[in-house]
């Protein structure tokens, strides 16, 4: 199974998602940041169905929601931010989804330890400080070790949080022992991860 981890620019349409779907038929799962899908919920579902791919991201209606779309274009997970329902089974894999600051506000403590194949962490804009970058990756590391599962996160390539003048784009993958598969800072190139071997290529 191949997983694409994208760091797109903020946009009103889904041109970058469509581009990745068209150009990477070898990929099964496409991970985009929190809020990337924006108001394009139906379009995202149609694209997932058209290309028979799994799409994981978030959108606004009008507030932030977490979203996992299956190969048939169905929203298997569509929940408000800070809701507890964060697990879904798809393609015989159990997937967790933490949206942006959920990782530090509520984490996974309300979920009993169970077999989770991987956890996805879509982030909105980049980190507003080096300290935040370290804090969030360390929280992800703890979760990876606690649940013995891979954790994958990504943010947009641009945009800042509120009035911050700093935006550090982030993408990362930690293995089930909390060790780095990769941690990307200020490198917004797309990554493709092979789940079984934990090999990563940058495209």
Tab-separated table of C-alpha atoms in Angstrom:
chain	number	residue	atom	x	y	z
A	1	UNK	CA	0.000	0.000	0.000
A	2	UNK	CA	1.306	3.452	-0.983
A	3	UNK	CA	0.375	6.641	0.863
A	4	UNK	CA	0.878	10.108	-0.646
A	5	UNK	CA	1.543	12.930	1.822
A	6	UNK	CA	0.882	16.306	0.222
A	7	UNK	CA	1.760	19.836	1.324
A	8	UNK	CA	-0.339	21.912	-1.092
A	9	UNK	CA	-0.736	25.652	-1.271
A	10	UNK	CA	-3.964	27.010	0.164
A	11	UNK	CA	-6.454	27.165	-2.704
A	12	UNK	CA	-10.155	27.595	-3.358
A	13	UNK	CA	-10.335	24.650	-5.757
A	14	UNK	CA	-8.895	21.131	-5.640
A	15	UNK	CA	-6.444	21.446	-8.529
A	16	UNK	CA	-3.539	20.047	-6.517
A	17	UNK	CA	-5.538	17.042	-5.312
A	18	UNK	CA	-6.676	16.326	-8.867
A	19	UNK	CA	-3.090	16.681	-10.116
A	20	UNK	CA	-1.800	14.144	-7.580
A	21	UNK	CA	-4.636	11.715	-8.341
A	22	UNK	CA	-3.917	11.918	-12.059
A	23	UNK	CA	-0.153	11.557	-11.727
A	24	UNK	CA	0.121	8.823	-9.097
A	25	UNK	CA	-2.015	5.824	-10.037
A	26	UNK	CA	0.293	3.667	-7.893
A	27	UNK	CA	-0.902	5.431	-4.716
A	28	UNK	CA	-3.812	4.105	-2.636
A	29	UNK	CA	-4.245	6.815	0.029
A	30	UNK	CA	-3.920	10.579	-0.478
A	31	UNK	CA	-3.396	12.681	2.668
A	32	UNK	CA	-4.007	16.435	2.477
A	33	UNK	CA	-3.994	19.064	5.275
A	34	UNK	CA	-6.811	20.228	7.525
A	35	UNK	CA	-9.224	22.509	5.697
A	36	UNK	CA	-7.742	21.830	2.259
A	37	UNK	CA	-11.033	20.563	0.809
A	38	UNK	CA	-12.685	23.761	2.066
A	39	UNK	CA	-16.154	24.078	0.451
A	40	UNK	CA	-15.484	21.365	-2.131
A	41	UNK	CA	-16.891	18.347	-0.259
A	42	UNK	CA	-18.868	16.919	-3.187
A	43	UNK	CA	-16.010	17.478	-5.632
A	44	UNK	CA	-13.584	15.657	-3.325
A	45	UNK	CA	-15.977	12.696	-3.078
A	46	UNK	CA	-16.411	12.641	-6.857
A	47	UNK	CA	-12.638	12.713	-7.426
A	48	UNK	CA	-12.084	9.870	-4.955
A	49	UNK	CA	-14.704	7.804	-6.796
A	50	UNK	CA	-13.433	8.750	-10.262
A	51	UNK	CA	-9.888	7.595	-9.445
A	52	UNK	CA	-10.925	4.866	-6.959
A	53	UNK	CA	-8.670	6.279	-4.220
A	54	UNK	CA	-8.913	6.994	-0.493
A	55	UNK	CA	-8.733	10.693	0.394
A	56	UNK	CA	-8.035	11.897	3.949
A	57	UNK	CA	-8.216	15.600	4.794
A	58	UNK	CA	-10.602	18.134	6.284
A	59	UNK	CA	-13.096	20.760	5.213
A	60	UNK	CA	-15.308	23.525	6.616
A	61	UNK	CA	-19.123	23.430	7.078
A	62	UNK	CA	-18.771	26.161	8.361
A	63	UNK	CA	-16.348	24.941	11.058
A	64	UNK	CA	-13.502	22.469	10.685
A	65	UNK	CA	-14.440	18.837	10.074
A	66	UNK	CA	-12.333	15.689	9.677
A	67	UNK	CA	-12.952	13.639	6.544
A	68	UNK	CA	-12.056	10.194	5.191
A	69	UNK	CA	-13.485	9.345	1.753
A	70	UNK	CA	-13.401	5.773	0.450
A	71	UNK	CA	-12.817	4.525	-3.098
A	72	UNK	CA	-16.556	4.692	-3.842
A	73	UNK	CA	-16.685	8.390	-2.979
A	74	UNK	CA	-18.435	7.797	0.349
A	75	UNK	CA	-17.525	9.776	3.467
A	76	UNK	CA	-16.723	6.976	5.915
A	77	UNK	CA	-15.682	9.516	8.547
A	78	UNK	CA	-17.157	13.018	8.619
A	79	UNK	CA	-17.022	14.554	12.069
A	80	UNK	CA	-16.685	17.893	13.793
A	81	UNK	CA	-13.334	18.858	15.224
A	82	UNK	CA	-12.900	17.729	18.871
A	83	UNK	CA	-15.495	14.948	18.550
A	84	UNK	CA	-14.384	11.598	19.938
A	85	UNK	CA	-15.118	9.402	16.911
A	86	UNK	CA	-11.704	9.193	15.302
A	87	UNK	CA	-11.383	5.572	14.111
A	88	UNK	CA	-12.621	4.014	10.877
A	89	UNK	CA	-11.918	0.761	9.017
A	90	UNK	CA	-11.181	0.958	5.310
A	91	UNK	CA	-9.456	-1.481	2.929
A	92	UNK	CA	-9.027	-3.848	5.901
A	93	UNK	CA	-7.013	-1.211	7.751
A	94	UNK	CA	-8.080	0.572	10.938
A	95	UNK	CA	-7.205	4.258	10.626
A	96	UNK	CA	-7.229	6.998	13.257
A	97	UNK	CA	-7.647	10.680	12.414
A	98	UNK	CA	-6.582	13.581	14.646
A	99	UNK	CA	-7.282	17.016	13.201
A	100	UNK	CA	-4.611	19.693	13.747
A	101	UNK	CA	-4.484	20.824	17.418
A	102	UNK	CA	-6.511	17.810	18.559
A	103	UNK	CA	-3.105	16.208	18.982
A	104	UNK	CA	-2.308	18.492	21.940
A	105	UNK	CA	-5.841	19.266	23.178
A	106	UNK	CA	-7.275	15.750	23.444
A	107	UNK	CA	-4.779	13.376	21.858
A	108	UNK	CA	-5.889	9.746	21.821
A	109	UNK	CA	-6.348	9.256	25.563
A	110	UNK	CA	-10.062	8.498	25.216
A	111	UNK	CA	-9.310	5.592	22.839
A	112	UNK	CA	-8.544	2.237	24.429
A	113	UNK	CA	-5.358	0.609	23.147
A	114	UNK	CA	-6.289	-1.517	20.152
A	115	UNK	CA	-4.851	-2.494	16.797
A	116	UNK	CA	-4.621	0.692	14.724
A	117	UNK	CA	-2.697	0.377	11.472
A	118	UNK	CA	-1.896	4.091	11.238
A	119	UNK	CA	-3.031	7.495	12.477
A	120	UNK	CA	-3.336	10.505	10.178
A	121	UNK	CA	-2.779	14.041	11.459
A	122	UNK	CA	-3.909	16.704	8.950
A	123	UNK	CA	-2.636	20.125	10.107
A	124	UNK	CA	-3.892	23.488	8.833
A	125	UNK	CA	-1.073	25.974	8.293
A	126	UNK	CA	2.559	25.532	9.266
A	127	UNK	CA	3.950	25.724	12.772
A	128	UNK	CA	4.238	29.252	14.202
A	129	UNK	CA	7.453	28.532	16.115
A	130	UNK	CA	10.266	26.010	16.476
A	131	UNK	CA	8.908	25.244	19.954
A	132	UNK	CA	5.506	24.307	18.498
A	133	UNK	CA	7.204	22.179	15.845
A	134	UNK	CA	9.009	20.234	18.566
A	135	UNK	CA	5.939	19.993	20.820
A	136	UNK	CA	3.645	18.571	18.149
A	137	UNK	CA	6.142	16.044	16.792
A	138	UNK	CA	6.909	14.896	20.340
A	139	UNK	CA	3.190	14.433	21.073
A	140	UNK	CA	2.918	12.397	17.889
A	141	UNK	CA	5.905	10.333	19.003
A	142	UNK	CA	4.223	9.524	22.327
A	143	UNK	CA	1.022	8.468	20.564
A	144	UNK	CA	2.934	6.268	18.099
A	145	UNK	CA	4.607	4.428	20.979
A	146	UNK	CA	1.479	4.235	23.145
A	147	UNK	CA	-0.643	2.697	20.372
A	148	UNK	CA	2.207	0.889	18.623
A	149	UNK	CA	1.224	2.465	15.320
A	150	UNK	CA	2.500	4.732	12.579
A	151	UNK	CA	1.559	8.436	12.758
A	152	UNK	CA	1.565	10.599	9.612
A	153	UNK	CA	1.056	14.381	9.584
A	154	UNK	CA	1.091	17.195	7.040
A	155	UNK	CA	0.321	20.926	6.776
A	156	UNK	CA	-0.244	23.359	3.936
A	157	UNK	CA	2.853	24.808	2.291
A	158	UNK	CA	1.735	28.359	3.054
A	159	UNK	CA	-0.482	30.385	5.365
A	160	UNK	CA	-0.010	31.550	8.936
A	161	UNK	CA	-1.859	31.048	12.194
A	162	UNK	CA	-3.811	34.165	13.224
A	163	UNK	CA	-1.381	37.107	13.424
A	164	UNK	CA	1.838	35.070	13.483
A	165	UNK	CA	4.547	36.174	11.071
A	166	UNK	CA	6.065	32.671	11.158
A	167	UNK	CA	4.871	29.618	9.245
A	168	UNK	CA	7.015	26.469	9.223
A	169	UNK	CA	5.530	23.885	6.842
A	170	UNK	CA	5.592	20.442	8.431
A	171	UNK	CA	5.189	16.870	7.242
A	172	UNK	CA	6.235	13.800	9.165
A	173	UNK	CA	5.914	10.061	9.602
A	174	UNK	CA	6.828	8.174	12.756
A	175	UNK	CA	6.918	4.402	13.024
A	176	UNK	CA	5.231	2.266	15.691
A	177	UNK	CA	8.213	2.776	18.008
A	178	UNK	CA	8.034	6.560	17.683
A	179	UNK	CA	11.157	6.658	15.529
A	180	UNK	CA	11.435	8.965	12.528
A	181	UNK	CA	10.531	7.568	9.142
A	182	UNK	CA	10.917	11.188	8.075
A	183	UNK	CA	10.379	14.655	9.545
A	184	UNK	CA	10.185	17.451	7.006
A	185	UNK	CA	10.597	21.121	7.921
A	186	UNK	CA	10.408	23.818	5.235
A	187	UNK	CA	10.449	21.168	2.502
A	188	UNK	CA	7.059	21.121	0.847
A	189	UNK	CA	7.720	18.471	-1.778
A	190	UNK	CA	5.235	15.607	-1.934
A	191	UNK	CA	6.227	12.362	-0.213
A	192	UNK	CA	5.109	8.838	-1.108
A	193	UNK	CA	5.342	6.258	1.658
A	194	UNK	CA	5.229	2.505	1.115
A	195	UNK	CA	3.381	1.311	4.204
A	196	UNK	CA	4.819	-2.198	4.404
A	197	UNK	CA	8.513	-1.282	4.004
A	198	UNK	CA	8.395	2.285	5.398
A	199	UNK	CA	10.346	3.495	2.378
A	200	UNK	CA	9.763	7.106	1.389
A	201	UNK	CA	10.391	8.848	-1.917
A	202	UNK	CA	10.113	12.578	-2.571
A	203	UNK	CA	8.480	13.653	-5.821
